[in-house]
């Protein structure tokens, strides 16, 4: 008998002796009716899930569904998974808990790549190291580690805590975020904002669907303008792609501005076109997560989105971008007081923007004015986030050259340095930290910024009919967009003829 079979047989014996334990039966009953938190992986989705996760670490459990020891271990694994996985995670974005069923014939080669010698067998490492990766027991150095002390939920969590220097507990509750980052962010922290930009984009889109907010030709044109801006300049490729797909199909989804919102099995409703892909929103924020459950989050993500859009446009697009953002907030942001304040600041702009620099500084100035107003309100009402009080951005710690002078009453800014800081912070810096990776031949390829912009430019599109006013208002966008839209329509027409 081989060593593998001996180990598997031992697992069966141990499981049989422990299966009658009252404690194990109690744990099984506790989660019998709960949805699994651990993500089920297989040969088809293994690389894509681990490549796309925002989590810093991953645990992969290799098991067999026929194995009694695995069945008894599952409640322990799920107890830990509930801390890290899903929209209700206590500590989201840190560890992705997954599992692979080696008893499925389709997963045989995948399990062999990781030299699975017994069930359950747990591995730990950065998610990208699992992508097209492998593990061998005789290999001296590896970024993937075998978890050798995780037979119970307590022991598994203790092992994880030792690896990342944390002190998580199985009884942690989702009330406060004790691991909130400071306002003075470093480069690695800002990289997580990319996932929050995707989250805020998808959440804004879902709010529009839930409220059936496209109710007139005006709101329809406003929606088109903003989605067009996202298709061209959103930081995330998956959001650009989703926005472009919505625009290509908009005439069919919303004929004469009458949209169908429900999610169905086909592609005939707006609800069937997730703007940032089917896996977003994830249900949590990372960089924008507050120290309290009801602070930051969505509004923070929207501000990062607007800043990142502002630094990616060209001079000829600046006023179009300004109009698109102002109209979008005015028509679709459901916080009425916030919407009115923002609209008031938009109306104060009397001269169209001609330079992208002016628009970048306007978004920055507007954000600081909002923060100044909220600082006063939160101070009087005691509603501020204790770890994220509103501040004037950027602080001196991040950009000392941005300040000419400052006192308690006023700040004199060096706008050239402020502009350079914003361009770098929300442009190359954020973009360089956002690695859009494709896996080819086991190698990770990073998409360059130049290629990124090329893809974005090719995404410009405006539906015929509702977009005539937009084309007149923005010739640079409109002419190219209408041409692109016509080409897409022709392709769809000829495709239907040939099928």
Tab-separated table of N, CA, C and O in Angstrom, residues 389-496:
chain	number	residue	atom	x	y	z
A	389	UNK	N	-11.236	61.623	10.995
A	389	UNK	CA	-11.886	62.939	10.993
A	389	UNK	C	-11.621	63.637	9.663
A	389	UNK	O	-10.586	63.422	9.023
A	390	UNK	N	-12.583	64.414	9.216
A	390	UNK	CA	-12.418	65.151	7.968
A	390	UNK	C	-11.206	66.081	8.068
A	390	UNK	O	-11.026	66.755	9.079
A	391	UNK	N	-10.377	66.103	7.031
A	391	UNK	CA	-9.214	66.980	7.003
A	391	UNK	C	-9.137	67.694	5.671
A	391	UNK	O	-9.816	67.316	4.712
A	392	UNK	N	-8.330	68.735	5.616
A	392	UNK	CA	-8.058	69.411	4.352
A	392	UNK	C	-6.939	68.648	3.654
A	392	UNK	O	-5.908	68.349	4.245
A	393	UNK	N	-7.152	68.356	2.401
A	393	UNK	CA	-6.270	67.473	1.642
A	393	UNK	C	-5.507	68.245	0.579
A	393	UNK	O	-6.099	69.109	-0.059
A	394	UNK	N	-4.237	67.932	0.348
A	394	UNK	CA	-3.429	66.966	1.078
A	394	UNK	C	-2.830	67.573	2.343
A	394	UNK	O	-2.591	68.786	2.390
A	395	UNK	N	-2.572	66.775	3.361
A	395	UNK	CA	-1.929	67.294	4.573
A	395	UNK	C	-0.452	67.594	4.298
A	395	UNK	O	0.128	67.090	3.335
A	396	UNK	N	0.137	68.393	5.157
A	396	UNK	CA	1.540	68.762	4.977
A	396	UNK	C	2.456	67.545	4.983
A	396	UNK	O	3.500	67.542	4.334
A	397	UNK	N	2.080	66.511	5.735
A	397	UNK	CA	2.927	65.325	5.811
A	397	UNK	C	3.122	64.681	4.449
A	397	UNK	O	4.147	64.062	4.193
A	398	UNK	N	2.118	64.814	3.578
A	398	UNK	CA	2.222	64.213	2.256
A	398	UNK	C	2.722	65.182	1.200
A	398	UNK	O	3.343	64.761	0.223
A	399	UNK	N	2.441	66.452	1.369
A	399	UNK	CA	2.854	67.428	0.350
A	399	UNK	C	3.229	68.750	1.001
A	399	UNK	O	2.462	69.726	0.938
A	400	UNK	N	4.390	68.853	1.597
A	400	UNK	CA	4.799	70.115	2.223
A	400	UNK	C	4.931	71.252	1.221
A	400	UNK	O	4.688	72.418	1.553
A	401	UNK	N	5.306	70.927	-0.032
A	401	UNK	CA	5.470	71.969	-1.048
A	401	UNK	C	4.130	72.530	-1.529
A	401	UNK	O	4.092	73.566	-2.195
A	402	UNK	N	3.034	71.838	-1.196
A	402	UNK	CA	1.706	72.334	-1.594
A	402	UNK	C	1.308	73.572	-0.789
A	402	UNK	O	0.403	74.297	-1.191
A	403	UNK	N	1.977	73.802	0.336
A	403	UNK	CA	1.600	74.892	1.237
A	403	UNK	C	2.565	76.061	1.088
A	403	UNK	O	3.777	75.912	1.265
A	404	UNK	N	2.018	77.243	0.772
A	404	UNK	CA	2.815	78.473	0.820
A	404	UNK	C	2.829	79.019	2.242
A	404	UNK	O	3.858	79.437	2.757
A	405	UNK	N	1.662	79.017	2.861
A	405	UNK	CA	1.530	79.419	4.260
A	405	UNK	C	0.219	78.878	4.792
A	405	UNK	O	-0.700	78.572	4.021
A	406	UNK	N	0.133	78.737	6.104
A	406	UNK	CA	-1.105	78.246	6.699
A	406	UNK	C	-1.188	78.689	8.141
A	406	UNK	O	-0.183	78.866	8.829
A	407	UNK	N	-2.415	78.910	8.596
A	407	UNK	CA	-2.696	79.175	9.999
A	407	UNK	C	-4.044	78.555	10.326
A	407	UNK	O	-4.625	77.842	9.497
A	408	UNK	N	-4.562	78.799	11.488
A	408	UNK	CA	-5.813	78.175	11.910
A	408	UNK	C	-7.010	78.632	11.081
A	408	UNK	O	-8.017	77.939	10.988
A	409	UNK	N	-6.901	79.800	10.465
A	409	UNK	CA	-8.047	80.357	9.752
A	409	UNK	C	-7.994	80.120	8.234
A	409	UNK	O	-9.029	80.045	7.586
A	410	UNK	N	-6.790	80.043	7.679
A	410	UNK	CA	-6.704	79.939	6.220
A	410	UNK	C	-5.418	79.256	5.784
A	410	UNK	O	-4.459	79.152	6.549
A	411	UNK	N	-5.436	78.781	4.538
A	411	UNK	CA	-4.275	78.145	3.919
A	411	UNK	C	-4.030	78.822	2.579
A	411	UNK	O	-4.958	79.037	1.794
A	412	UNK	N	-2.792	79.158	2.313
A	412	UNK	CA	-2.415	79.671	1.002
A	412	UNK	C	-1.715	78.538	0.260
A	412	UNK	O	-0.679	78.047	0.692
A	413	UNK	N	-2.308	78.129	-0.845
A	413	UNK	CA	-1.832	76.951	-1.567
A	413	UNK	C	-0.895	77.331	-2.709
A	413	UNK	O	-1.072	78.371	-3.353
A	414	UNK	N	0.044	76.464	-2.992
A	414	UNK	CA	0.815	76.518	-4.233
A	414	UNK	C	0.120	75.575	-5.211
A	414	UNK	O	0.300	74.357	-5.167
A	415	UNK	N	-0.703	76.134	-6.074
A	415	UNK	CA	-1.561	75.309	-6.922
A	415	UNK	C	-0.772	74.465	-7.917
A	415	UNK	O	-1.256	73.396	-8.336
A	416	UNK	N	0.399	74.905	-8.302
A	416	UNK	CA	1.204	74.079	-9.206
A	416	UNK	C	1.637	72.784	-8.521
A	416	UNK	O	1.566	71.705	-9.112
A	417	UNK	N	2.077	72.904	-7.272
A	417	UNK	CA	2.480	71.705	-6.542
A	417	UNK	C	1.274	70.836	-6.174
A	417	UNK	O	1.370	69.602	-6.152
A	418	UNK	N	0.150	71.479	-5.863
A	418	UNK	CA	-1.068	70.708	-5.593
A	418	UNK	C	-1.455	69.892	-6.821
A	418	UNK	O	-1.760	68.698	-6.729
A	419	UNK	N	-1.414	70.537	-7.981
A	419	UNK	CA	-1.771	69.847	-9.228
A	419	UNK	C	-0.834	68.668	-9.486
A	419	UNK	O	-1.292	67.560	-9.828
A	420	UNK	N	0.465	68.880	-9.311
A	420	UNK	CA	1.434	67.800	-9.529
A	420	UNK	C	1.209	66.655	-8.550
A	420	UNK	O	1.315	65.475	-8.912
A	421	UNK	N	0.883	67.013	-7.292
A	421	UNK	CA	0.614	65.977	-6.293
A	421	UNK	C	-0.608	65.153	-6.693
A	421	UNK	O	-0.589	63.917	-6.638
A	422	UNK	N	-1.689	65.815	-7.087
A	422	UNK	CA	-2.918	65.116	-7.458
A	422	UNK	C	-2.708	64.244	-8.693
A	422	UNK	O	-3.180	63.099	-8.745
A	423	UNK	N	-2.022	64.781	-9.686
A	423	UNK	CA	-1.752	64.011	-10.902
A	423	UNK	C	-0.969	62.743	-10.581
A	423	UNK	O	-1.231	61.668	-11.135
A	424	UNK	N	-0.006	62.864	-9.681
A	424	UNK	CA	0.820	61.712	-9.337
A	424	UNK	C	0.081	60.740	-8.421
A	424	UNK	O	0.124	59.521	-8.618
A	425	UNK	N	-0.630	61.278	-7.432
A	425	UNK	CA	-1.289	60.431	-6.441
A	425	UNK	C	-2.426	59.615	-7.038
A	425	UNK	O	-2.587	58.434	-6.735
A	426	UNK	N	-3.225	60.236	-7.905
A	426	UNK	CA	-4.373	59.546	-8.490
A	426	UNK	C	-4.115	59.072	-9.916
A	426	UNK	O	-5.003	58.486	-10.538
A	427	UNK	N	-2.901	59.356	-10.432
A	427	UNK	CA	-2.548	58.948	-11.779
A	427	UNK	C	-1.505	57.855	-11.780
A	427	UNK	O	-1.793	56.698	-11.441
A	428	UNK	N	-0.251	58.188	-12.125
A	428	UNK	CA	0.796	57.154	-12.241
A	428	UNK	C	0.986	56.329	-10.979
A	428	UNK	O	1.180	55.119	-11.052
A	429	UNK	N	0.941	56.963	-9.814
A	429	UNK	CA	1.172	56.221	-8.577
A	429	UNK	C	0.093	55.154	-8.362
A	429	UNK	O	0.380	53.982	-8.128
A	430	UNK	N	-1.152	55.580	-8.470
A	430	UNK	CA	-2.255	54.649	-8.282
A	430	UNK	C	-2.271	53.610	-9.393
A	430	UNK	O	-2.502	52.424	-9.165
A	431	UNK	N	-1.999	54.051	-10.627
A	431	UNK	CA	-2.021	53.143	-11.765
A	431	UNK	C	-0.890	52.124	-11.690
A	431	UNK	O	-1.054	50.966	-12.039
A	432	UNK	N	0.289	52.571	-11.213
A	432	UNK	CA	1.425	51.661	-11.132
A	432	UNK	C	1.223	50.615	-10.054
A	432	UNK	O	1.770	49.512	-10.133
A	433	UNK	N	0.436	50.946	-9.031
A	433	UNK	CA	0.187	49.992	-7.964
A	433	UNK	C	-0.965	49.049	-8.296
A	433	UNK	O	-1.149	48.025	-7.673
A	434	UNK	N	-1.761	49.429	-9.307
A	434	UNK	CA	-2.866	48.574	-9.729
A	434	UNK	C	-2.368	47.674	-10.847
A	434	UNK	O	-2.306	48.073	-11.987
A	435	UNK	N	-1.975	46.463	-10.516
A	435	UNK	CA	-1.434	45.535	-11.499
A	435	UNK	C	-2.572	44.757	-12.145
A	435	UNK	O	-3.162	43.878	-11.535
A	436	UNK	N	-2.876	45.111	-13.388
A	436	UNK	CA	-3.875	44.338	-14.129
A	436	UNK	C	-3.123	43.202	-14.812
A	436	UNK	O	-2.419	43.416	-15.789
A	437	UNK	N	-3.269	42.025	-14.277
A	437	UNK	CA	-2.427	40.920	-14.703
A	437	UNK	C	-3.189	39.941	-15.583
A	437	UNK	O	-4.332	39.632	-15.338
A	438	UNK	N	-2.498	39.492	-16.597
A	438	UNK	CA	-3.024	38.371	-17.378
A	438	UNK	C	-2.024	37.241	-17.257
A	438	UNK	O	-0.825	37.465	-17.199
A	439	UNK	N	-2.531	36.034	-17.197
A	439	UNK	CA	-1.656	34.892	-16.989
A	439	UNK	C	-1.475	34.181	-18.320
A	439	UNK	O	-2.437	33.750	-18.942
A	440	UNK	N	-0.246	34.083	-18.745
A	440	UNK	CA	0.054	33.433	-20.015
A	440	UNK	C	1.333	32.624	-19.856
A	440	UNK	O	2.383	33.159	-19.560
A	441	UNK	N	1.232	31.334	-20.046
A	441	UNK	CA	2.403	30.489	-19.918
A	441	UNK	C	3.011	30.503	-18.542
A	441	UNK	O	4.211	30.326	-18.371
A	442	UNK	N	2.171	30.764	-17.496
A	442	UNK	CA	2.672	30.760	-16.130
A	442	UNK	C	3.352	32.041	-15.739
A	442	UNK	O	3.897	32.161	-14.657
A	443	UNK	N	3.346	33.056	-16.591
A	443	UNK	CA	4.001	34.318	-16.279
A	443	UNK	C	2.962	35.405	-16.099
A	443	UNK	O	1.920	35.415	-16.736
A	444	UNK	N	3.274	36.365	-15.226
A	444	UNK	CA	2.386	37.491	-14.993
A	444	UNK	C	2.823	38.649	-15.870
A	444	UNK	O	3.981	39.047	-15.857
A	445	UNK	N	1.906	39.197	-16.632
A	445	UNK	CA	2.216	40.311	-17.510
A	445	UNK	C	1.448	41.525	-17.032
A	445	UNK	O	0.230	41.492	-16.887
A	446	UNK	N	2.151	42.613	-16.801
A	446	UNK	CA	1.511	43.827	-16.321
A	446	UNK	C	1.162	44.715	-17.493
A	446	UNK	O	1.986	44.997	-18.352
A	447	UNK	N	-0.089	45.170	-17.547
A	447	UNK	CA	-0.535	46.040	-18.618
A	447	UNK	C	0.055	47.419	-18.423
A	447	UNK	O	-0.057	48.004	-17.358
A	448	UNK	N	0.683	47.956	-19.441
A	448	UNK	CA	1.324	49.258	-19.318
A	448	UNK	C	0.300	50.365	-19.335
A	448	UNK	O	-0.823	50.202	-19.811
A	449	UNK	N	0.711	51.533	-18.853
A	449	UNK	CA	-0.195	52.673	-18.821
A	449	UNK	C	-0.569	53.093	-20.228
A	449	UNK	O	-1.690	53.517	-20.501
A	450	UNK	N	0.389	52.974	-21.182
A	450	UNK	CA	0.119	53.368	-22.564
A	450	UNK	C	-0.953	52.490	-23.167
A	450	UNK	O	-1.904	52.959	-23.783
A	451	UNK	N	-0.808	51.173	-22.982
A	451	UNK	CA	-1.820	50.247	-23.492
A	451	UNK	C	-3.151	50.507	-22.833
A	451	UNK	O	-4.204	50.429	-23.462
A	452	UNK	N	-3.121	50.838	-21.531
A	452	UNK	CA	-4.330	51.118	-20.774
A	452	UNK	C	-5.108	52.259	-21.412
A	452	UNK	O	-6.319	52.195	-21.589
A	453	UNK	N	-4.384	53.341	-21.785
A	453	UNK	CA	-5.045	54.496	-22.374
A	453	UNK	C	-5.566	54.184	-23.765
A	453	UNK	O	-6.607	54.682	-24.185
A	454	UNK	N	-4.836	53.334	-24.503
A	454	UNK	CA	-5.290	52.956	-25.838
A	454	UNK	C	-6.604	52.199	-25.770
A	454	UNK	O	-7.538	52.469	-26.517
A	455	UNK	N	-6.674	51.261	-24.836
A	455	UNK	CA	-7.915	50.505	-24.654
A	455	UNK	C	-9.051	51.440	-24.279
A	455	UNK	O	-10.167	51.332	-24.778
A	456	UNK	N	-8.754	52.407	-23.384
A	456	UNK	CA	-9.794	53.321	-22.927
A	456	UNK	C	-10.321	54.172	-24.067
A	456	UNK	O	-11.513	54.373	-24.222
A	457	UNK	N	-9.409	54.706	-24.906
A	457	UNK	CA	-9.823	55.586	-25.988
A	457	UNK	C	-10.715	54.866	-26.971
A	457	UNK	O	-11.685	55.422	-27.495
A	458	UNK	N	-10.442	53.600	-27.225
A	458	UNK	CA	-11.249	52.832	-28.160
A	458	UNK	C	-12.633	52.507	-27.622
A	458	UNK	O	-13.461	51.974	-28.325
A	459	UNK	N	-12.878	52.815	-26.347
A	459	UNK	CA	-14.160	52.465	-25.732
A	459	UNK	C	-15.201	53.561	-25.872
A	459	UNK	O	-16.328	53.408	-25.450
A	460	UNK	N	-14.831	54.722	-26.458
A	460	UNK	CA	-15.772	55.831	-26.521
A	460	UNK	C	-16.976	55.480	-27.375
A	460	UNK	O	-16.849	55.032	-28.498
A	461	UNK	N	-18.159	55.706	-26.841
A	461	UNK	CA	-19.377	55.351	-27.553
A	461	UNK	C	-20.554	56.120	-26.982
A	461	UNK	O	-20.652	56.334	-25.791
A	462	UNK	N	-21.441	56.574	-27.840
A	462	UNK	CA	-22.685	57.212	-27.409
A	462	UNK	C	-23.817	56.654	-28.244
A	462	UNK	O	-23.720	56.605	-29.459
A	463	UNK	N	-24.900	56.189	-27.649
A	463	UNK	CA	-26.020	55.662	-28.411
A	463	UNK	C	-26.650	56.730	-29.290
A	463	UNK	O	-26.695	57.902	-28.938
A	464	UNK	N	-27.143	56.299	-30.425
A	464	UNK	CA	-27.825	57.208	-31.362
A	464	UNK	C	-29.140	57.661	-30.749
A	464	UNK	O	-29.764	56.960	-29.996
A	465	UNK	N	-29.601	58.826	-31.094
A	465	UNK	CA	-30.875	59.339	-30.585
A	465	UNK	C	-30.671	60.182	-29.363
A	465	UNK	O	-30.630	61.400	-29.437
A	466	UNK	N	-30.522	59.556	-28.196
A	466	UNK	CA	-30.396	60.281	-26.934
A	466	UNK	C	-29.118	61.092	-26.864
A	466	UNK	O	-29.005	62.010	-26.064
A	467	UNK	N	-28.130	60.774	-27.713
A	467	UNK	CA	-26.818	61.414	-27.588
A	467	UNK	C	-26.594	62.585	-28.532
A	467	UNK	O	-25.494	63.128	-28.575
A	468	UNK	N	-27.589	63.014	-29.296
A	468	UNK	CA	-27.371	64.109	-30.227
A	468	UNK	C	-26.929	65.374	-29.515
A	468	UNK	O	-25.976	66.049	-29.925
A	469	UNK	N	-27.584	65.689	-28.401
A	469	UNK	CA	-27.213	66.888	-27.648
A	469	UNK	C	-25.812	66.762	-27.072
A	469	UNK	O	-25.064	67.740	-26.987
A	470	UNK	N	-25.438	65.548	-26.681
A	470	UNK	CA	-24.106	65.330	-26.132
A	470	UNK	C	-23.052	65.541	-27.210
A	470	UNK	O	-22.013	66.148	-26.973
A	471	UNK	N	-23.316	65.055	-28.416
A	471	UNK	CA	-22.352	65.201	-29.499
A	471	UNK	C	-22.123	66.671	-29.825
A	471	UNK	O	-20.996	67.097	-30.105
A	472	UNK	N	-23.197	67.468	-29.778
A	472	UNK	CA	-23.063	68.899	-30.044
A	472	UNK	C	-22.272	69.567	-28.928
A	472	UNK	O	-21.418	70.415	-29.166
A	473	UNK	N	-22.549	69.162	-27.686
A	473	UNK	CA	-21.877	69.789	-26.544
A	473	UNK	C	-20.411	69.412	-26.475
A	473	UNK	O	-19.594	70.161	-25.947
A	474	UNK	N	-20.051	68.257	-26.975
A	474	UNK	CA	-18.662	67.804	-26.896
A	474	UNK	C	-18.271	67.136	-28.196
A	474	UNK	O	-18.407	65.942	-28.359
A	475	UNK	N	-17.795	67.938	-29.152
A	475	UNK	CA	-17.474	67.421	-30.479
A	475	UNK	C	-16.387	66.360	-30.420
A	475	UNK	O	-16.427	65.362	-31.132
A	476	UNK	N	-15.413	66.565	-29.555
A	476	UNK	CA	-14.295	65.630	-29.459
A	476	UNK	C	-14.779	64.246	-29.060
A	476	UNK	O	-14.347	63.238	-29.602
A	477	UNK	N	-15.698	64.219	-28.096
A	477	UNK	CA	-16.262	62.941	-27.669
A	477	UNK	C	-17.311	62.464	-28.669
A	477	UNK	O	-17.318	61.340	-29.087
A	478	UNK	N	-18.195	63.367	-29.049
A	478	UNK	CA	-19.381	62.987	-29.804
A	478	UNK	C	-19.099	62.414	-31.169
A	478	UNK	O	-19.675	61.405	-31.558
A	479	UNK	N	-18.195	63.051	-31.931
A	479	UNK	CA	-17.935	62.603	-33.294
A	479	UNK	C	-17.350	61.200	-33.303
A	479	UNK	O	-17.828	60.311	-34.011
A	480	UNK	N	-16.326	60.993	-32.494
A	480	UNK	CA	-15.701	59.675	-32.415
A	480	UNK	C	-16.679	58.648	-31.852
A	480	UNK	O	-16.759	57.523	-32.330
A	481	UNK	N	-17.432	59.071	-30.875
A	481	UNK	CA	-18.356	58.147	-30.222
A	481	UNK	C	-19.456	57.683	-31.166
A	481	UNK	O	-19.785	56.504	-31.216
A	482	UNK	N	-20.031	58.613	-31.907
A	482	UNK	CA	-21.110	58.250	-32.827
A	482	UNK	C	-20.600	57.326	-33.933
A	482	UNK	O	-21.270	56.393	-34.347
A	483	UNK	N	-19.364	57.605	-34.406
A	483	UNK	CA	-18.780	56.737	-35.423
A	483	UNK	C	-18.602	55.325	-34.867
A	483	UNK	O	-18.956	54.334	-35.491
A	484	UNK	N	-18.059	55.244	-33.646
A	484	UNK	CA	-17.816	53.952	-33.009
A	484	UNK	C	-19.127	53.215	-32.784
A	484	UNK	O	-19.245	52.021	-32.994
A	485	UNK	N	-20.153	53.989	-32.360
A	485	UNK	CA	-21.465	53.400	-32.112
A	485	UNK	C	-22.057	52.839	-33.396
A	485	UNK	O	-22.594	51.733	-33.432
A	486	UNK	N	-21.916	53.581	-34.513
A	486	UNK	CA	-22.436	53.127	-35.799
A	486	UNK	C	-21.757	51.833	-36.228
A	486	UNK	O	-22.399	50.901	-36.714
A	487	UNK	N	-20.432	51.777	-36.038
A	487	UNK	CA	-19.696	50.567	-36.380
A	487	UNK	C	-20.196	49.374	-35.583
A	487	UNK	O	-20.361	48.272	-36.121
A	488	UNK	N	-20.443	49.575	-34.280
A	488	UNK	CA	-20.930	48.494	-33.428
A	488	UNK	C	-22.317	48.031	-33.865
A	488	UNK	O	-22.605	46.841	-33.909
A	489	UNK	N	-23.172	49.006	-34.208
A	489	UNK	CA	-24.514	48.664	-34.671
A	489	UNK	C	-24.451	47.831	-35.952
A	489	UNK	O	-25.172	46.856	-36.125
A	490	UNK	N	-23.563	48.242	-36.890
A	490	UNK	CA	-23.421	47.509	-38.143
A	490	UNK	C	-22.931	46.085	-37.893
A	490	UNK	O	-23.405	45.135	-38.502
A	491	UNK	N	-21.961	45.951	-36.960
A	491	UNK	CA	-21.452	44.627	-36.645
A	491	UNK	C	-22.557	43.739	-36.088
A	491	UNK	O	-22.680	42.569	-36.431
A	492	UNK	N	-23.369	44.301	-35.177
A	492	UNK	CA	-24.467	43.528	-34.598
A	492	UNK	C	-25.473	43.140	-35.678
A	492	UNK	O	-25.981	42.024	-35.715
A	493	UNK	N	-25.747	44.066	-36.640
A	493	UNK	CA	-26.715	43.817	-37.706
A	493	UNK	C	-26.246	42.666	-38.596
A	493	UNK	O	-26.988	41.716	-38.862
A	494	UNK	N	-24.971	42.747	-39.038
A	494	UNK	CA	-24.457	41.701	-39.917
A	494	UNK	C	-24.304	40.370	-39.198
A	494	UNK	O	-24.436	39.309	-39.788
A	495	UNK	N	-24.057	40.438	-37.899
A	495	UNK	CA	-23.956	39.200	-37.130
A	495	UNK	C	-25.296	38.476	-37.111
A	495	UNK	O	-25.370	37.267	-37.318
A	496	UNK	N	-26.375	39.257	-36.898
A	496	UNK	CA	-27.701	38.637	-36.870
A	496	UNK	C	-28.080	38.069	-38.244
A	496	UNK	O	-28.757	37.067	-38.340
